[in-house]
Amino acid sequence: MKEKNYNPTDAELEILQVLWELKEARVKEVHEKLSQHKAVGYTTVLKFMQIMHGKGLLLREPGGKSHIYRPGIRKEQVQEKFLDKMLQSVYKGSAFKLVMSALGNYKTSPDELEQIKKFIQSKEEGHE
């Protein structure tokens, strides 16, 4: 996807999450995965995926009777954009406040804490 202003909706993000996990899928497979968590119609998923293809959020190629879809945008691109938007709008650009809020309000496993410590140590030592 070209570097442009992309703003996936919540529903589009759900579809992207499925495709990031599966790498590629037909509408039927995406619908089945989404239906495990909430009631959603097949035609609704189909229409969303067609719109997302038009926006460049999904790539599509023929696959027999139905199309095969792939993500048209990397997960990291979306995460970075949403994080930056939240950091600027909610935390006034303070990464410290964002991290403290996340660590203070959500359960962090001992393994995650160890990974955070190692990350901070590598930053202090000047490694990226």
Coordinates of N, CA and C in Angstrom, one line a residue:
M1 N 0.8 -1.2 0.0 CA 0.0 0.0 0.0 C 0.9 1.2 0.0
K2 N 0.5 2.2 -0.7 CA 1.2 3.5 -0.8 C 1.2 4.1 0.6
E3 N 2.3 4.9 0.9 CA 2.3 5.6 2.2 C 1.3 6.8 2.0
K4 N 0.1 6.6 2.6 CA -0.9 7.6 2.5 C -1.6 7.6 3.8
N5 N -2.6 8.5 4.0 CA -3.3 8.6 5.2 C -4.3 7.5 5.3
Y6 N -4.0 6.5 6.0 CA -4.9 5.3 6.2 C -5.5 5.3 7.6
N7 N -6.7 5.2 7.8 CA -7.4 5.2 9.1 C -8.4 4.0 9.1
P8 N -8.0 2.8 9.4 CA -8.9 1.7 9.4 C -9.9 1.9 10.5
T9 N -11.2 1.6 10.2 CA -12.2 1.6 11.2 C -12.1 0.4 12.2
D10 N -12.8 0.4 13.2 CA -12.8 -0.7 14.2 C -13.1 -2.1 13.4
A11 N -14.1 -2.0 12.6 CA -14.5 -3.3 11.9 C -13.4 -3.7 10.9
E12 N -12.8 -2.7 10.2 CA -11.7 -3.0 9.3 C -10.5 -3.5 10.1
L13 N -10.2 -3.0 11.3 CA -9.1 -3.5 12.1 C -9.4 -5.0 12.5
E14 N -10.6 -5.4 12.8 CA -10.9 -6.8 13.1 C -10.6 -7.7 11.9
I15 N -10.9 -7.2 10.7 CA -10.7 -8.0 9.5 C -9.1 -8.1 9.3
L16 N -8.5 -7.0 9.5 CA -7.0 -7.0 9.3 C -6.4 -7.9 10.3
Q17 N -6.8 -7.9 11.6 CA -6.3 -8.8 12.6 C -6.4 -10.3 12.1
V18 N -7.5 -10.6 11.6 CA -7.7 -12.0 11.1 C -6.7 -12.3 10.0
L19 N -6.6 -11.4 9.0 CA -5.7 -11.6 7.9 C -4.2 -11.5 8.3
W20 N -3.8 -10.7 9.2 CA -2.5 -10.7 9.7 C -2.1 -12.1 10.3
E21 N -3.1 -12.7 11.0 CA -2.9 -14.0 11.6 C -2.8 -15.1 10.5
L22 N -3.8 -15.1 9.6 CA -3.9 -16.2 8.6 C -2.9 -15.9 7.4
K23 N -2.5 -14.7 7.2 CA -1.6 -14.3 6.1 C -2.4 -14.1 4.8
E24 N -3.4 -15.0 4.5 CA -4.3 -14.9 3.3 C -5.5 -15.7 3.6
A25 N -6.6 -15.3 3.0 CA -7.9 -16.0 3.3 C -9.0 -15.6 2.3
R26 N -9.9 -16.4 2.2 CA -11.1 -16.1 1.4 C -12.1 -15.4 2.4
V27 N -13.1 -14.8 1.9 CA -14.1 -14.1 2.7 C -14.7 -15.1 3.7
K28 N -15.0 -16.3 3.2 CA -15.6 -17.3 4.0 C -14.8 -17.6 5.3
E29 N -13.5 -17.7 5.1 CA -12.6 -18.0 6.3 C -12.6 -16.8 7.2
V30 N -12.5 -15.6 6.7 CA -12.5 -14.4 7.6 C -13.9 -14.4 8.3
H31 N -15.0 -14.6 7.6 CA -16.3 -14.6 8.3 C -16.4 -15.6 9.4
E32 N -15.9 -16.9 9.1 CA -15.9 -17.9 10.2 C -15.1 -17.5 11.4
K33 N -14.0 -16.9 11.2 CA -13.1 -16.5 12.3 C -13.8 -15.4 13.1
L34 N -14.3 -14.4 12.4 CA -15.0 -13.3 13.1 C -16.3 -13.8 13.8
S35 N -17.0 -14.8 13.3 CA -18.2 -15.3 13.9 C -18.0 -16.0 15.2
Q36 N -16.7 -16.4 15.5 CA -16.4 -17.0 16.7 C -16.6 -16.1 17.9
H37 N -16.5 -14.8 17.6 CA -16.5 -13.8 18.7 C -17.8 -12.9 18.7
K38 N -18.4 -12.8 17.6 CA -19.6 -12.0 17.5 C -20.4 -12.3 16.3
A39 N -21.7 -11.9 16.3 CA -22.6 -12.2 15.2 C -22.3 -11.2 14.1
V40 N -22.0 -11.7 12.9 CA -21.7 -10.9 11.8 C -22.1 -11.6 10.5
G41 N -22.7 -10.9 9.6 CA -23.2 -11.6 8.4 C -22.1 -11.8 7.4
Y42 N -22.2 -12.8 6.6 CA -21.3 -13.1 5.5 C -21.2 -11.9 4.5
T43 N -22.4 -11.4 4.1 CA -22.4 -10.3 3.1 C -21.8 -9.0 3.7
T44 N -21.9 -8.9 5.0 CA -21.3 -7.7 5.6 C -19.8 -7.8 5.6
V45 N -19.3 -8.9 5.9 CA -17.8 -9.1 5.8 C -17.3 -9.0 4.4
L46 N -18.1 -9.5 3.4 CA -17.7 -9.4 2.0 C -17.7 -7.9 1.6
K47 N -18.7 -7.2 1.9 CA -18.8 -5.8 1.6 C -17.6 -5.0 2.2
F48 N -17.3 -5.2 3.4 CA -16.2 -4.6 4.1 C -14.9 -4.9 3.4
M49 N -14.7 -6.1 3.1 CA -13.4 -6.5 2.4 C -13.3 -5.9 1.0
Q50 N -14.4 -5.8 0.3 CA -14.4 -5.1 -1.0 C -14.0 -3.7 -0.8
I51 N -14.6 -3.0 0.1 CA -14.3 -1.6 0.4 C -12.8 -1.4 0.8
M52 N -12.4 -2.3 1.7 CA -11.0 -2.3 2.1 C -10.0 -2.5 0.9
H53 N -10.4 -3.4 0.0 CA -9.6 -3.5 -1.2 C -9.5 -2.2 -2.0
G54 N -10.6 -1.6 -2.1 CA -10.7 -0.3 -2.8 C -9.8 0.8 -2.1
K55 N -9.7 0.7 -0.8 CA -8.9 1.7 -0.1 C -7.4 1.3 -0.1
G56 N -7.1 0.1 -0.5 CA -5.7 -0.4 -0.5 C -5.3 -1.1 0.8
L57 N -6.3 -1.3 1.7 CA -6.0 -2.0 2.9 C -5.8 -3.5 2.7
L58 N -6.5 -4.0 1.7 CA -6.3 -5.4 1.3 C -5.9 -5.6 -0.1
L59 N -5.2 -6.6 -0.3 CA -4.8 -7.0 -1.7 C -5.7 -8.2 -2.1
R60 N -6.0 -8.4 -3.3 CA -6.9 -9.4 -3.7 C -6.5 -10.0 -5.0
E61 N -6.6 -11.3 -5.1 CA -6.3 -12.0 -6.4 C -7.3 -13.2 -6.6
P62 N -7.6 -13.5 -7.8 CA -8.5 -14.6 -8.1 C -8.1 -15.9 -7.5
G63 N -9.0 -16.7 -7.0 CA -8.7 -17.9 -6.4 C -9.8 -19.0 -6.7
G64 N -10.1 -19.1 -7.9 CA -11.2 -20.0 -8.3 C -12.5 -19.3 -8.3
K65 N -13.5 -19.8 -7.6 CA -14.8 -19.2 -7.5 C -14.8 -17.9 -6.6
S66 N -13.8 -17.8 -5.8 CA -13.8 -16.6 -4.9 C -12.4 -16.0 -4.9
H67 N -12.3 -14.8 -4.3 CA -11.0 -14.2 -4.3 C -10.2 -14.6 -3.0
I68 N -8.9 -14.5 -3.1 CA -8.0 -14.6 -2.0 C -7.5 -13.3 -1.6
Y69 N -7.7 -12.9 -0.3 CA -7.3 -11.6 0.2 C -6.1 -11.7 1.1
R70 N -5.3 -10.7 1.0 CA -4.1 -10.6 1.9 C -4.1 -9.1 2.4
P71 N -3.4 -9.0 3.6 CA -3.3 -7.6 4.1 C -2.5 -6.7 3.1
G72 N -3.0 -5.5 2.9 CA -2.3 -4.6 2.0 C -1.5 -3.6 2.8
I73 N -1.4 -3.8 4.1 CA -0.7 -2.9 5.0 C -0.1 -3.7 6.2
R74 N 1.1 -3.4 6.6 CA 1.7 -4.2 7.6 C 1.1 -3.8 9.0
K75 N 1.0 -4.8 9.8 CA 0.5 -4.6 11.2 C 1.3 -3.5 11.9
E76 N 2.6 -3.5 11.8 CA 3.4 -2.5 12.4 C 3.1 -1.1 12.0
Q77 N 2.7 -0.9 10.7 CA 2.4 0.5 10.2 C 1.1 1.0 11.0
V78 N 0.2 0.1 11.2 CA -1.1 0.5 11.8 C -0.8 0.7 13.3
Q79 N 0.0 -0.2 13.9 CA 0.3 0.0 15.4 C 1.0 1.3 15.6
E80 N 2.0 1.6 14.8 CA 2.8 2.9 14.9 C 1.9 4.1 14.8
K81 N 1.0 4.1 13.8 CA 0.2 5.2 13.5 C -0.8 5.4 14.7
F82 N -1.4 4.4 15.2 CA -2.3 4.5 16.3 C -1.6 4.9 17.6
L83 N -0.4 4.3 17.8 CA 0.4 4.7 19.0 C 0.7 6.2 19.0
D84 N 1.2 6.6 17.8 CA 1.6 8.0 17.7 C 0.4 8.9 17.9
K85 N -0.7 8.6 17.3 CA -1.9 9.4 17.5 C -2.3 9.5 19.0
M86 N -2.3 8.3 19.7 CA -2.6 8.3 21.1 C -1.6 9.1 21.9
L87 N -0.3 8.8 21.6 CA 0.7 9.5 22.3 C 0.6 11.0 22.3
Q88 N 0.3 11.5 21.1 CA 0.2 13.0 20.9 C -1.1 13.5 21.5
S89 N -2.2 12.8 21.2 CA -3.5 13.4 21.6 C -3.9 13.2 23.1
V90 N -3.5 12.0 23.6 CA -3.9 11.7 25.0 C -2.8 12.0 26.0
Y91 N -1.5 11.7 25.6 CA -0.4 11.9 26.6 C 0.5 13.1 26.2
K92 N 0.0 13.9 25.4 CA 0.8 15.2 25.0 C 2.2 14.9 24.6
G93 N 2.4 13.8 23.9 CA 3.8 13.5 23.5 C 4.7 12.9 24.5
S94 N 4.2 12.5 25.7 CA 5.1 12.0 26.7 C 5.0 10.4 26.7
A95 N 6.1 9.8 26.2 CA 6.2 8.4 26.2 C 6.2 7.8 27.6
F96 N 6.8 8.6 28.5 CA 6.9 8.2 29.9 C 5.5 8.0 30.5
K97 N 4.6 9.0 30.3 CA 3.2 8.9 30.8 C 2.5 7.8 30.2
L98 N 2.7 7.5 28.9 CA 2.0 6.4 28.2 C 2.5 5.1 28.8
V99 N 3.8 4.9 29.0 CA 4.3 3.6 29.5 C 3.8 3.5 31.0
M100 N 3.9 4.5 31.8 CA 3.5 4.4 33.2 C 2.0 4.1 33.3
S101 N 1.2 4.6 32.4 CA -0.2 4.3 32.4 C -0.5 2.9 32.0
A102 N 0.2 2.4 31.0 CA 0.1 1.0 30.6 C 0.5 0.0 31.7
L103 N 1.7 0.3 32.3 CA 2.2 -0.6 33.4 C 1.4 -0.5 34.7
G104 N 0.8 0.7 34.9 CA 0.0 0.9 36.2 C -1.4 0.4 36.1
N105 N -1.9 0.3 34.9 CA -3.3 -0.1 34.7 C -3.6 -1.5 34.2
Y106 N -2.6 -2.1 33.7 CA -2.8 -3.5 33.1 C -1.8 -4.5 33.7
K107 N -2.3 -5.7 33.8 CA -1.4 -6.8 34.4 C -0.3 -7.1 33.4
T108 N 0.9 -7.1 33.9 CA 2.1 -7.4 33.2 C 2.7 -8.7 33.8
S109 N 3.0 -9.6 32.9 CA 3.5 -10.9 33.3 C 5.0 -10.7 33.7
P110 N 5.5 -11.6 34.6 CA 7.0 -11.5 34.9 C 7.9 -11.6 33.7
D111 N 7.5 -12.4 32.7 CA 8.3 -12.5 31.5 C 8.3 -11.1 30.7
E112 N 7.1 -10.5 30.6 CA 7.0 -9.2 30.0 C 7.8 -8.2 30.7
L113 N 7.8 -8.2 32.0 CA 8.6 -7.2 32.8 C 10.1 -7.5 32.6
E114 N 10.5 -8.7 32.5 CA 11.9 -9.0 32.2 C 12.3 -8.5 30.8
Q115 N 11.4 -8.6 29.8 CA 11.7 -8.1 28.5 C 11.8 -6.6 28.5
I116 N 10.9 -6.0 29.3 CA 11.0 -4.5 29.4 C 12.3 -4.0 30.0
K117 N 12.7 -4.7 31.1 CA 14.0 -4.4 31.7 C 15.1 -4.5 30.7
K118 N 15.2 -5.6 29.9 CA 16.2 -5.8 28.9 C 16.2 -4.7 27.9
F119 N 15.0 -4.3 27.5 CA 14.8 -3.3 26.5 C 15.4 -2.0 27.0
I120 N 15.0 -1.6 28.2 CA 15.5 -0.4 28.9 C 17.1 -0.4 29.0
Q121 N 17.6 -1.6 29.4 CA 19.0 -1.7 29.5 C 19.7 -1.5 28.2
S122 N 19.2 -2.1 27.1 CA 19.8 -1.9 25.8 C 19.7 -0.5 25.4
K123 N 18.7 0.2 25.7 CA 18.5 1.7 25.4 C 19.6 2.5 26.2
E124 N 19.8 2.1 27.4 CA 20.8 2.8 28.2 C 22.2 2.6 27.7
E125 N 22.4 1.4 27.2 CA 23.8 1.1 26.7 C 24.0 1.6 25.2
G126 N 22.9 2.2 24.7 CA 23.0 2.8 23.3 C 22.8 1.9 22.2
H127 N 22.2 0.7 22.5 CA 21.9 -0.3 21.4 C 20.4 0.0 21.0
E128 N 20.1 -0.2 19.8 CA 18.7 0.0 19.3 C 18.0 -1.4 19.2

